[in-house]
């Protein structure tokens, strides 16, 4: 071992001397990898001595750019569409990294977690800050796996625009639909990048058609590919009628030439481009009245002479209005088409001042920021990502957290660059900041400069709200956050020894703060800690992080599905609680009815009979509703949450001096009694399933899904593959990835997404209840 270290030291000194002779960093890294592949080589992003000046841009080059020059964007897509590779190329061409990282080599900037580099997927969204041609771009690379949908959700919440990346051989895939719906929800303008144009089976027209059909979007073709699959070598800029050809001898894609299309050289390509440009002009004119007027006045007879700048401005307006989406193409892995994508980001996606955030009018120029992500750093403690909507954030600034109703101090302010950060003194509106020192702030918290500032904003909002909306709606605008989905998997987790239980509790507390979709609860019967997550991979990653980051070898119990329960019949029950505590008698009599709801509802629908007096509701309504919600947390069959029920309170009689706690307890007991009497039903999570498989393996895949109680909706043709779309119960799909790899020799892929909860058939329900009870009794 010592000898190996000495050899490495000598070789490292040799490399250092070469480095002083202006040897480029990518050669150093390659040399180190050849000399000692077992020793990890870190990537550096700041300037190093001995490098040519301006070889690598400084992260301090633009700290507070004009707000019109800021772009806050996200990269979103289905898993394995090329998001991280595209981000890696963007950082390289913008001058912030010295070498091109590769997902397969595990040396990309944004996939810096050990779990990400081992699996080759993005698990945790990463923010990077860089500039391109005078624009400051804050970019967030988001996960594509369904288990980490919340990561996408909370990042999209604070972005002004997004780039949707597509695999050109597959077009719109399952998770693409999910992230697209999330972007629709937050009204985010976006552009489409058809990646992997060099891949076998890549089809530009097919991908565009899937955008039109599946996403119900209007694609604006700003580029056409020159060749497809193995023949792909460049793109045509439809707006400027130019072709961009990348030098095949260039290793990094920096060397490309832009030439105008001429009839003598490319008659067919020019004809195709003119047709595409005319179609583009007509599409934009249909969507933008200002541009339509301009075209009709001067260029109705000849579209060819219409200036590219006017068309670009109109496309920008259409993109902001979200009436259409610009479409570009390229191959990030083969280093083609990324520079035009960067140009399109600055040209067509909005700056922060172009987005209409209604709540900003109430804050004027005071600080208003949203905490959208928390990370735990071993040296710095909790790092809180913030989107600044108005005002300025400074280091050593005291801030007020509206959600937590507390005041904290920012000790340091950082500019994010994946896992490396640059300390800065202040940051203005429109930017994304990383703060140190906030102990109580969590995801979704609204941050302002002071409590008085929050009260002033609330008063302005209330005055405005009295004119056209209810105050409760105003409050939701002030306290903007993200919706956290309910977990679908759970398992027990135990420390290696009882002495390590506090360490496990601390680790889980930190991980919950980082990841709101992770739920931890204590089983009331066994006293065990229960881990609840969004999927098998989610639970696996959490377990791995506890081991690596917190040094705890925990034990996981068997993975179980999070079922729900409901009732099929109405039951009316009366219950009385009579207790004497000390010298005080607590007497409550409750008469209520529990019945199935007509529409799906996760929480119980609460109704009150007409003869319930206002006085009772005024004094006891909160206690009644608390009791109802508590009772519905555990159903009579499996102890799972009860949903799709309506509770009607017919009467409530209380002895004077009876506490609200006793009222809640009596209501809760009464509902549990009613649930036991009613006809009960177990609901199981039903998943949307999409399997992409070659024709030769289609039959065994379909046969396997039939055994898993799968319901096949349709089988689509995608190039040379078949896409099986259907529903399958979550309980039947556990461990499916291993089975599918075995059935198809590793050639098939699949995607899952929670669809709904459906009633189990009687036989499956009996089998499940027998398994849970450990008996052969027939229910």
PDB file of C-alpha atoms in Angstrom, residues 282-415:
ATOM      1  CA  UNK A 282     -48.224  31.491 -40.288  1.00  0.00           C
ATOM      2  CA  UNK A 283     -48.373  29.630 -36.943  1.00  0.00           C
ATOM      3  CA  UNK A 284     -46.960  32.595 -35.005  1.00  0.00           C
ATOM      4  CA  UNK A 285     -49.238  35.059 -36.837  1.00  0.00           C
ATOM      5  CA  UNK A 286     -52.273  32.959 -35.836  1.00  0.00           C
ATOM      6  CA  UNK A 287     -51.200  33.131 -32.187  1.00  0.00           C
ATOM      7  CA  UNK A 288     -49.915  36.716 -31.931  1.00  0.00           C
ATOM      8  CA  UNK A 289     -52.077  39.602 -33.168  1.00  0.00           C
ATOM      9  CA  UNK A 290     -49.253  42.146 -33.092  1.00  0.00           C
ATOM     10  CA  UNK A 291     -47.077  39.987 -35.342  1.00  0.00           C
ATOM     11  CA  UNK A 292     -50.039  39.193 -37.621  1.00  0.00           C
ATOM     12  CA  UNK A 293     -50.637  42.919 -38.161  1.00  0.00           C
ATOM     13  CA  UNK A 294     -46.963  43.486 -38.903  1.00  0.00           C
ATOM     14  CA  UNK A 295     -46.871  40.628 -41.455  1.00  0.00           C
ATOM     15  CA  UNK A 296     -50.064  41.710 -43.202  1.00  0.00           C
ATOM     16  CA  UNK A 297     -48.887  45.312 -43.521  1.00  0.00           C
ATOM     17  CA  UNK A 298     -45.474  44.705 -45.048  1.00  0.00           C
ATOM     18  CA  UNK A 299     -44.750  41.052 -45.835  1.00  0.00           C
ATOM     19  CA  UNK A 300     -48.006  39.387 -46.850  1.00  0.00           C
ATOM     20  CA  UNK A 301     -46.696  38.787 -50.381  1.00  0.00           C
ATOM     21  CA  UNK A 302     -43.153  37.746 -49.507  1.00  0.00           C
ATOM     22  CA  UNK A 303     -42.316  36.017 -46.222  1.00  0.00           C
ATOM     23  CA  UNK A 304     -38.664  35.579 -47.260  1.00  0.00           C
ATOM     24  CA  UNK A 305     -37.812  39.202 -46.584  1.00  0.00           C
ATOM     25  CA  UNK A 306     -39.349  39.214 -43.097  1.00  0.00           C
ATOM     26  CA  UNK A 307     -36.525  40.081 -40.621  1.00  0.00           C
ATOM     27  CA  UNK A 308     -35.426  37.253 -38.338  1.00  0.00           C
ATOM     28  CA  UNK A 309     -35.403  39.634 -35.332  1.00  0.00           C
ATOM     29  CA  UNK A 310     -39.123  40.393 -35.715  1.00  0.00           C
ATOM     30  CA  UNK A 311     -39.954  36.711 -35.921  1.00  0.00           C
ATOM     31  CA  UNK A 312     -37.798  35.932 -32.850  1.00  0.00           C
ATOM     32  CA  UNK A 313     -39.546  38.659 -30.820  1.00  0.00           C
ATOM     33  CA  UNK A 314     -42.952  37.263 -31.762  1.00  0.00           C
ATOM     34  CA  UNK A 315     -41.863  33.698 -30.867  1.00  0.00           C
ATOM     35  CA  UNK A 316     -40.726  35.063 -27.476  1.00  0.00           C
ATOM     36  CA  UNK A 317     -44.208  36.535 -26.854  1.00  0.00           C
ATOM     37  CA  UNK A 318     -45.962  33.320 -27.947  1.00  0.00           C
ATOM     38  CA  UNK A 319     -43.711  31.235 -25.681  1.00  0.00           C
ATOM     39  CA  UNK A 320     -44.469  33.524 -22.716  1.00  0.00           C
ATOM     40  CA  UNK A 321     -48.189  33.257 -23.430  1.00  0.00           C
ATOM     41  CA  UNK A 322     -47.774  29.430 -23.448  1.00  0.00           C
ATOM     42  CA  UNK A 323     -49.839  29.107 -26.603  1.00  0.00           C
ATOM     43  CA  UNK A 324     -47.023  27.202 -28.359  1.00  0.00           C
ATOM     44  CA  UNK A 325     -43.621  25.641 -27.671  1.00  0.00           C
ATOM     45  CA  UNK A 326     -40.444  26.203 -29.719  1.00  0.00           C
ATOM     46  CA  UNK A 327     -38.775  22.937 -30.789  1.00  0.00           C
ATOM     47  CA  UNK A 328     -35.027  22.468 -31.267  1.00  0.00           C
ATOM     48  CA  UNK A 329     -32.955  19.353 -31.819  1.00  0.00           C
ATOM     49  CA  UNK A 330     -29.448  17.956 -31.372  1.00  0.00           C
ATOM     50  CA  UNK A 331     -27.338  15.356 -29.628  1.00  0.00           C
ATOM     51  CA  UNK A 332     -25.870  16.375 -26.271  1.00  0.00           C
ATOM     52  CA  UNK A 333     -23.727  13.241 -26.021  1.00  0.00           C
ATOM     53  CA  UNK A 334     -22.230  13.870 -29.482  1.00  0.00           C
ATOM     54  CA  UNK A 335     -21.818  17.602 -28.649  1.00  0.00           C
ATOM     55  CA  UNK A 336     -24.175  18.887 -31.351  1.00  0.00           C
ATOM     56  CA  UNK A 337     -26.940  21.479 -30.984  1.00  0.00           C
ATOM     57  CA  UNK A 338     -26.270  22.638 -27.408  1.00  0.00           C
ATOM     58  CA  UNK A 339     -24.982  26.149 -28.224  1.00  0.00           C
ATOM     59  CA  UNK A 340     -28.145  27.020 -30.246  1.00  0.00           C
ATOM     60  CA  UNK A 341     -30.190  25.670 -27.305  1.00  0.00           C
ATOM     61  CA  UNK A 342     -28.418  28.140 -24.999  1.00  0.00           C
ATOM     62  CA  UNK A 343     -29.190  30.944 -27.448  1.00  0.00           C
ATOM     63  CA  UNK A 344     -32.851  29.880 -27.477  1.00  0.00           C
ATOM     64  CA  UNK A 345     -32.980  29.887 -23.652  1.00  0.00           C
ATOM     65  CA  UNK A 346     -31.849  33.523 -23.517  1.00  0.00           C
ATOM     66  CA  UNK A 347     -33.957  34.528 -26.519  1.00  0.00           C
ATOM     67  CA  UNK A 348     -37.315  32.863 -25.911  1.00  0.00           C
ATOM     68  CA  UNK A 349     -37.664  32.043 -22.190  1.00  0.00           C
ATOM     69  CA  UNK A 350     -38.752  34.852 -19.843  1.00  0.00           C
ATOM     70  CA  UNK A 351     -36.789  36.947 -17.393  1.00  0.00           C
ATOM     71  CA  UNK A 352     -38.191  37.203 -13.825  1.00  0.00           C
ATOM     72  CA  UNK A 353     -39.775  40.581 -14.547  1.00  0.00           C
ATOM     73  CA  UNK A 354     -41.753  39.071 -17.433  1.00  0.00           C
ATOM     74  CA  UNK A 355     -43.525  36.602 -15.146  1.00  0.00           C
ATOM     75  CA  UNK A 356     -46.671  37.825 -13.433  1.00  0.00           C
ATOM     76  CA  UNK A 357     -46.399  37.059  -9.704  1.00  0.00           C
ATOM     77  CA  UNK A 358     -49.528  38.621  -8.237  1.00  0.00           C
ATOM     78  CA  UNK A 359     -48.376  38.534  -4.611  1.00  0.00           C
ATOM     79  CA  UNK A 360     -45.396  40.828  -5.334  1.00  0.00           C
ATOM     80  CA  UNK A 361     -47.653  43.884  -5.475  1.00  0.00           C
ATOM     81  CA  UNK A 362     -48.265  43.481  -1.735  1.00  0.00           C
ATOM     82  CA  UNK A 363     -44.573  43.455  -0.813  1.00  0.00           C
ATOM     83  CA  UNK A 364     -43.570  46.510  -2.886  1.00  0.00           C
ATOM     84  CA  UNK A 365     -39.733  46.518  -2.726  1.00  0.00           C
ATOM     85  CA  UNK A 366     -39.488  44.601   0.574  1.00  0.00           C
ATOM     86  CA  UNK A 367     -37.792  41.221   0.680  1.00  0.00           C
ATOM     87  CA  UNK A 368     -39.964  38.302  -0.430  1.00  0.00           C
ATOM     88  CA  UNK A 369     -38.340  34.900  -1.032  1.00  0.00           C
ATOM     89  CA  UNK A 370     -39.418  31.273  -1.090  1.00  0.00           C
ATOM     90  CA  UNK A 371     -37.377  28.464   0.477  1.00  0.00           C
ATOM     91  CA  UNK A 372     -37.744  25.593  -1.977  1.00  0.00           C
ATOM     92  CA  UNK A 373     -35.086  23.089  -0.959  1.00  0.00           C
ATOM     93  CA  UNK A 374     -32.977  22.166   2.093  1.00  0.00           C
ATOM     94  CA  UNK A 375     -29.667  20.271   2.137  1.00  0.00           C
ATOM     95  CA  UNK A 376     -27.579  19.221   5.129  1.00  0.00           C
ATOM     96  CA  UNK A 377     -23.855  19.885   4.851  1.00  0.00           C
ATOM     97  CA  UNK A 378     -21.498  18.326   7.417  1.00  0.00           C
ATOM     98  CA  UNK A 379     -19.418  21.490   7.733  1.00  0.00           C
ATOM     99  CA  UNK A 380     -21.965  24.264   7.167  1.00  0.00           C
ATOM    100  CA  UNK A 381     -25.110  22.678   8.584  1.00  0.00           C
ATOM    101  CA  UNK A 382     -28.480  23.200   6.832  1.00  0.00           C
ATOM    102  CA  UNK A 383     -28.234  24.908   3.420  1.00  0.00           C
ATOM    103  CA  UNK A 384     -31.494  26.495   2.287  1.00  0.00           C
ATOM    104  CA  UNK A 385     -32.128  27.256  -1.399  1.00  0.00           C
ATOM    105  CA  UNK A 386     -34.156  30.422  -1.930  1.00  0.00           C
ATOM    106  CA  UNK A 387     -35.779  32.092  -4.894  1.00  0.00           C
ATOM    107  CA  UNK A 388     -35.733  35.858  -4.355  1.00  0.00           C
ATOM    108  CA  UNK A 389     -38.882  37.464  -5.775  1.00  0.00           C
ATOM    109  CA  UNK A 390     -38.306  41.007  -4.509  1.00  0.00           C
ATOM    110  CA  UNK A 391     -35.840  42.958  -2.362  1.00  0.00           C
ATOM    111  CA  UNK A 392     -32.270  41.934  -1.540  1.00  0.00           C
ATOM    112  CA  UNK A 393     -30.776  39.152   0.595  1.00  0.00           C
ATOM    113  CA  UNK A 394     -27.499  39.859   2.416  1.00  0.00           C
ATOM    114  CA  UNK A 395     -25.244  37.864   4.689  1.00  0.00           C
ATOM    115  CA  UNK A 396     -25.812  38.517   8.420  1.00  0.00           C
ATOM    116  CA  UNK A 397     -29.378  39.592   7.586  1.00  0.00           C
ATOM    117  CA  UNK A 398     -32.178  38.821  10.049  1.00  0.00           C
ATOM    118  CA  UNK A 399     -35.222  37.427   8.209  1.00  0.00           C
ATOM    119  CA  UNK A 400     -38.771  36.492   9.245  1.00  0.00           C
ATOM    120  CA  UNK A 401     -40.296  33.119   8.342  1.00  0.00           C
ATOM    121  CA  UNK A 402     -44.059  33.606   7.876  1.00  0.00           C
ATOM    122  CA  UNK A 403     -44.936  29.891   7.934  1.00  0.00           C
ATOM    123  CA  UNK A 404     -42.884  29.133  11.049  1.00  0.00           C
ATOM    124  CA  UNK A 405     -43.636  32.545  12.623  1.00  0.00           C
ATOM    125  CA  UNK A 406     -40.004  32.864  13.673  1.00  0.00           C
ATOM    126  CA  UNK A 407     -37.033  35.145  13.064  1.00  0.00           C
ATOM    127  CA  UNK A 408     -33.651  33.742  12.009  1.00  0.00           C
ATOM    128  CA  UNK A 409     -30.333  35.152  10.817  1.00  0.00           C
ATOM    129  CA  UNK A 410     -28.539  34.312   7.570  1.00  0.00           C
ATOM    130  CA  UNK A 411     -24.891  33.845   8.517  1.00  0.00           C
ATOM    131  CA  UNK A 412     -23.550  33.392   4.982  1.00  0.00           C
ATOM    132  CA  UNK A 413     -24.819  33.758   1.433  1.00  0.00           C
ATOM    133  CA  UNK A 414     -23.605  31.457  -1.348  1.00  0.00           C
ATOM    134  CA  UNK A 415     -23.934  31.215  -5.113  1.00  0.00           C
TER     135      UNK A 415
END
